[in-house]
PDB file of C-alpha atoms in Angstrom:
ATOM      1  CA  MET A   1     -36.342  28.594 -23.390  1.00  0.00           C
ATOM      2  CA  ALA A   2     -35.414  25.070 -22.428  1.00  0.00           C
ATOM      3  CA  THR A   3     -32.173  23.857 -21.000  1.00  0.00           C
ATOM      4  CA  LYS A   4     -31.029  20.347 -21.622  1.00  0.00           C
ATOM      5  CA  GLU A   5     -28.193  19.172 -19.582  1.00  0.00           C
ATOM      6  CA  VAL A   6     -26.440  16.120 -21.325  1.00  0.00           C
ATOM      7  CA  ILE A   7     -24.162  14.009 -19.260  1.00  0.00           C
ATOM      8  CA  ILE A   8     -21.342  12.006 -21.425  1.00  0.00           C
ATOM      9  CA  ILE A   9     -19.726   8.824 -19.635  1.00  0.00           C
ATOM     10  CA  THR A  10     -16.558   8.125 -20.917  1.00  0.00           C
ATOM     11  CA  SER A  11     -14.645   4.561 -20.799  1.00  0.00           C
ATOM     12  CA  ASP A  12     -11.384   5.353 -18.291  1.00  0.00           C
ATOM     13  CA  LEU A  13      -9.839   2.280 -20.291  1.00  0.00           C
ATOM     14  CA  THR A  14     -10.520   3.222 -23.922  1.00  0.00           C
ATOM     15  CA  GLY A  15     -11.672   6.732 -23.513  1.00  0.00           C
ATOM     16  CA  LYS A  16     -14.596   5.976 -26.077  1.00  0.00           C
ATOM     17  CA  ASP A  17     -17.979   7.468 -24.811  1.00  0.00           C
ATOM     18  CA  ILE A  18     -20.232   4.794 -23.269  1.00  0.00           C
ATOM     19  CA  PRO A  19     -24.079   4.521 -23.710  1.00  0.00           C
ATOM     20  CA  HIS A  20     -25.646   5.520 -20.462  1.00  0.00           C
ATOM     21  CA  ASP A  21     -27.294   2.228 -19.832  1.00  0.00           C
ATOM     22  CA  GLU A  22     -23.958   0.414 -20.630  1.00  0.00           C
ATOM     23  CA  ALA A  23     -21.802   2.383 -17.896  1.00  0.00           C
ATOM     24  CA  GLN A  24     -20.483   0.583 -15.090  1.00  0.00           C
ATOM     25  CA  ARG A  25     -18.526   1.935 -12.140  1.00  0.00           C
ATOM     26  CA  VAL A  26     -16.140  -0.579 -11.058  1.00  0.00           C
ATOM     27  CA  THR A  27     -14.033  -0.105  -7.890  1.00  0.00           C
ATOM     28  CA  LEU A  28     -10.522  -2.057  -7.229  1.00  0.00           C
ATOM     29  CA  ALA A  29      -8.451  -2.280  -4.640  1.00  0.00           C
ATOM     30  CA  TYR A  30      -4.710  -4.224  -4.788  1.00  0.00           C
ATOM     31  CA  ASN A  31      -1.657  -3.662  -2.404  1.00  0.00           C
ATOM     32  CA  GLY A  32      -3.652  -0.851  -0.299  1.00  0.00           C
ATOM     33  CA  GLU A  33      -4.800   1.191  -3.594  1.00  0.00           C
ATOM     34  CA  PHE A  34      -8.035   2.074  -4.530  1.00  0.00           C
ATOM     35  CA  ARG A  35      -9.183   2.885  -7.989  1.00  0.00           C
ATOM     36  CA  SER A  36     -12.604   3.738  -9.500  1.00  0.00           C
ATOM     37  CA  LEU A  37     -12.994   3.055 -13.493  1.00  0.00           C
ATOM     38  CA  ASP A  38     -15.879   3.862 -15.617  1.00  0.00           C
ATOM     39  CA  LEU A  39     -16.350   0.914 -17.982  1.00  0.00           C
ATOM     40  CA  SER A  40     -18.642  -0.200 -20.598  1.00  0.00           C
ATOM     41  CA  ALA A  41     -20.360  -3.077 -19.934  1.00  0.00           C
ATOM     42  CA  HIS A  42     -18.141  -5.538 -22.452  1.00  0.00           C
ATOM     43  CA  GLU A  43     -14.903  -4.094 -20.500  1.00  0.00           C
ATOM     44  CA  ALA A  44     -16.359  -4.669 -17.388  1.00  0.00           C
ATOM     45  CA  ALA A  45     -17.363  -7.994 -18.283  1.00  0.00           C
ATOM     46  CA  SER A  46     -13.745  -8.631 -19.591  1.00  0.00           C
ATOM     47  CA  LEU A  47     -12.307  -7.379 -16.288  1.00  0.00           C
ATOM     48  CA  GLY A  48     -14.761  -9.810 -14.235  1.00  0.00           C
ATOM     49  CA  GLU A  49     -13.076 -12.767 -16.378  1.00  0.00           C
ATOM     50  CA  ALA A  50      -9.828 -11.805 -16.107  1.00  0.00           C
ATOM     51  CA  LEU A  51     -10.087 -11.579 -11.860  1.00  0.00           C
ATOM     52  CA  GLU A  52     -12.417 -14.515 -11.736  1.00  0.00           C
ATOM     53  CA  PRO A  53      -9.706 -17.308 -10.897  1.00  0.00           C
ATOM     54  CA  PHE A  54      -8.390 -14.842  -8.126  1.00  0.00           C
ATOM     55  CA  MET A  55     -11.703 -13.514  -6.938  1.00  0.00           C
ATOM     56  CA  SER A  56     -13.158 -17.415  -6.640  1.00  0.00           C
ATOM     57  CA  ARG A  57     -10.211 -18.311  -4.034  1.00  0.00           C
ATOM     58  CA  GLY A  58      -9.960 -14.988  -2.316  1.00  0.00           C
ATOM     59  CA  ARG A  59     -11.627 -14.550   0.958  1.00  0.00           C
ATOM     60  CA  LYS A  60     -14.355 -12.547   1.234  1.00  0.00           C
ATOM     61  CA  ILE A  61     -13.372  -9.530   3.918  1.00  0.00           C
ATOM     62  CA  THR A  62     -15.295  -6.417   5.218  1.00  0.00           C
ATOM     63  CA  LYS A  63     -14.487  -2.868   4.105  1.00  0.00           C
ATOM     64  CA  ASP A  64     -12.544  -2.319   7.474  1.00  0.00           C
ATOM     65  CA  GLU A  65     -10.381  -5.398   6.995  1.00  0.00           C
ATOM     66  CA  ALA A  66      -9.199  -4.204   3.355  1.00  0.00           C
ATOM     67  CA  THR A  67      -8.107  -0.586   4.853  1.00  0.00           C
ATOM     68  CA  TYR A  68      -6.350  -2.161   7.990  1.00  0.00           C
ATOM     69  CA  ARG A  69      -2.699  -1.699   7.017  1.00  0.00           C
ATOM     70  CA  LYS A  70      -0.325  -3.571   9.625  1.00  0.00           C
ATOM     71  CA  PRO A  71       2.430  -1.035  10.878  1.00  0.00           C
ATOM     72  CA  SER A  72       5.841  -1.591   9.101  1.00  0.00           C
ATOM     73  CA  THR A  73       8.279  -3.484  11.377  1.00  0.00           C
ATOM     74  CA  LYS A  74      11.061  -3.058   8.533  1.00  0.00           C
ATOM     75  CA  GLY A  75      14.191  -2.197   9.785  1.00  0.00           C
ATOM     76  CA  MET A  76      13.080  -2.217  13.454  1.00  0.00           C
ATOM     77  CA  GLY A  77      15.315  -5.224  14.636  1.00  0.00           C
ATOM     78  CA  THR A  78      15.119  -7.356  17.777  1.00  0.00           C
ATOM     79  CA  ASN A  79      14.992  -5.698  21.361  1.00  0.00           C
ATOM     80  CA  ALA A  80      18.387  -7.285  21.782  1.00  0.00           C
ATOM     81  CA  GLU A  81      19.779  -5.448  18.924  1.00  0.00           C
ATOM     82  CA  ALA A  82      18.236  -2.512  19.778  1.00  0.00           C
ATOM     83  CA  SER A  83      19.640  -2.731  23.481  1.00  0.00           C
ATOM     84  CA  LYS A  84      23.213  -3.335  21.777  1.00  0.00           C
ATOM     85  CA  ALA A  85      22.828  -0.444  19.352  1.00  0.00           C
ATOM     86  CA  ARG A  86      21.594   1.764  22.160  1.00  0.00           C
ATOM     87  CA  LYS A  87      24.777   1.036  23.950  1.00  0.00           C
ATOM     88  CA  TRP A  88      27.068   1.266  20.974  1.00  0.00           C
ATOM     89  CA  LEU A  89      25.336   4.660  19.989  1.00  0.00           C
ATOM     90  CA  LYS A  90      25.765   6.317  23.441  1.00  0.00           C
ATOM     91  CA  ALA A  91      29.479   5.018  23.624  1.00  0.00           C
ATOM     92  CA  ASN A  92      30.185   6.733  20.352  1.00  0.00           C
ATOM     93  CA  GLY A  93      28.630  10.283  21.202  1.00  0.00           C
ATOM     94  CA  HIS A  94      25.220   9.577  19.625  1.00  0.00           C
ATOM     95  CA  LYS A  95      22.098  10.844  21.442  1.00  0.00           C
ATOM     96  CA  VAL A  96      19.682   8.415  22.022  1.00  0.00           C
ATOM     97  CA  SER A  97      16.783   7.768  24.410  1.00  0.00           C
ATOM     98  CA  GLU A  98      16.518   5.269  26.985  1.00  0.00           C
ATOM     99  CA  LYS A  99      13.433   3.779  25.866  1.00  0.00           C
ATOM    100  CA  GLY A 100      11.140   3.729  22.796  1.00  0.00           C
ATOM    101  CA  ARG A 101      12.126   3.274  18.910  1.00  0.00           C
ATOM    102  CA  ILE A 102      15.634   4.212  17.767  1.00  0.00           C
ATOM    103  CA  PRO A 103      15.665   6.626  14.952  1.00  0.00           C
ATOM    104  CA  ALA A 104      16.385   5.205  11.581  1.00  0.00           C
ATOM    105  CA  ASP A 105      19.216   7.148  10.751  1.00  0.00           C
ATOM    106  CA  LEU A 106      21.053   6.030  13.939  1.00  0.00           C
ATOM    107  CA  MET A 107      20.156   2.378  13.302  1.00  0.00           C
ATOM    108  CA  SER A 108      21.764   2.538  10.026  1.00  0.00           C
ATOM    109  CA  VAL A 109      25.067   4.129  11.776  1.00  0.00           C
ATOM    110  CA  TYR A 110      25.035   1.268  14.109  1.00  0.00           C
ATOM    111  CA  ARG A 111      24.454  -1.411  11.445  1.00  0.00           C
ATOM    112  CA  ASP A 112      26.794   0.224   9.054  1.00  0.00           C
ATOM    113  CA  SER A 113      29.722   0.271  11.693  1.00  0.00           C
ATOM    114  CA  MET A 114      28.733  -3.550  12.757  1.00  0.00           C
ATOM    115  CA  ALA A 115      29.230  -4.478   8.863  1.00  0.00           C
ATOM    116  CA  LEU A 116      32.648  -2.825   8.799  1.00  0.00           C
ATOM    117  CA  ASP A 117      33.501  -4.825  11.915  1.00  0.00           C
ATOM    118  CA  ASN A 118      32.588  -8.090  10.878  1.00  0.00           C
ATOM    119  CA  ALA A 119      34.080  -7.374   7.283  1.00  0.00           C
ATOM    120  CA  ALA A 120      37.534  -6.512   8.838  1.00  0.00           C
TER     121      ALA A 120
END
């Protein structure tokens, strides 16, 4: 008795079966998210045509450069603001360390207070 194993590749775009000799696995990366798609030769060519204006103008980078994410500085403020916030928070009964990052929830308390003071 013989056993035959059949692998059927299905297009991630259309859900249709793709002949083995036409199947292409395409890897995409955008905004730090990576995707892998199984596409037919026609679908892969269409994707290539759609991306060509972007790919021809982009800079080639290494895999390491593609996966590096700069640490977020959103909401950190300046050293001067941190110093003022630390002083205000302590004066208003909040526990805050002498050095290092001030927790976001405490910075929100400080900023909300400053916004109220400026609105008055």
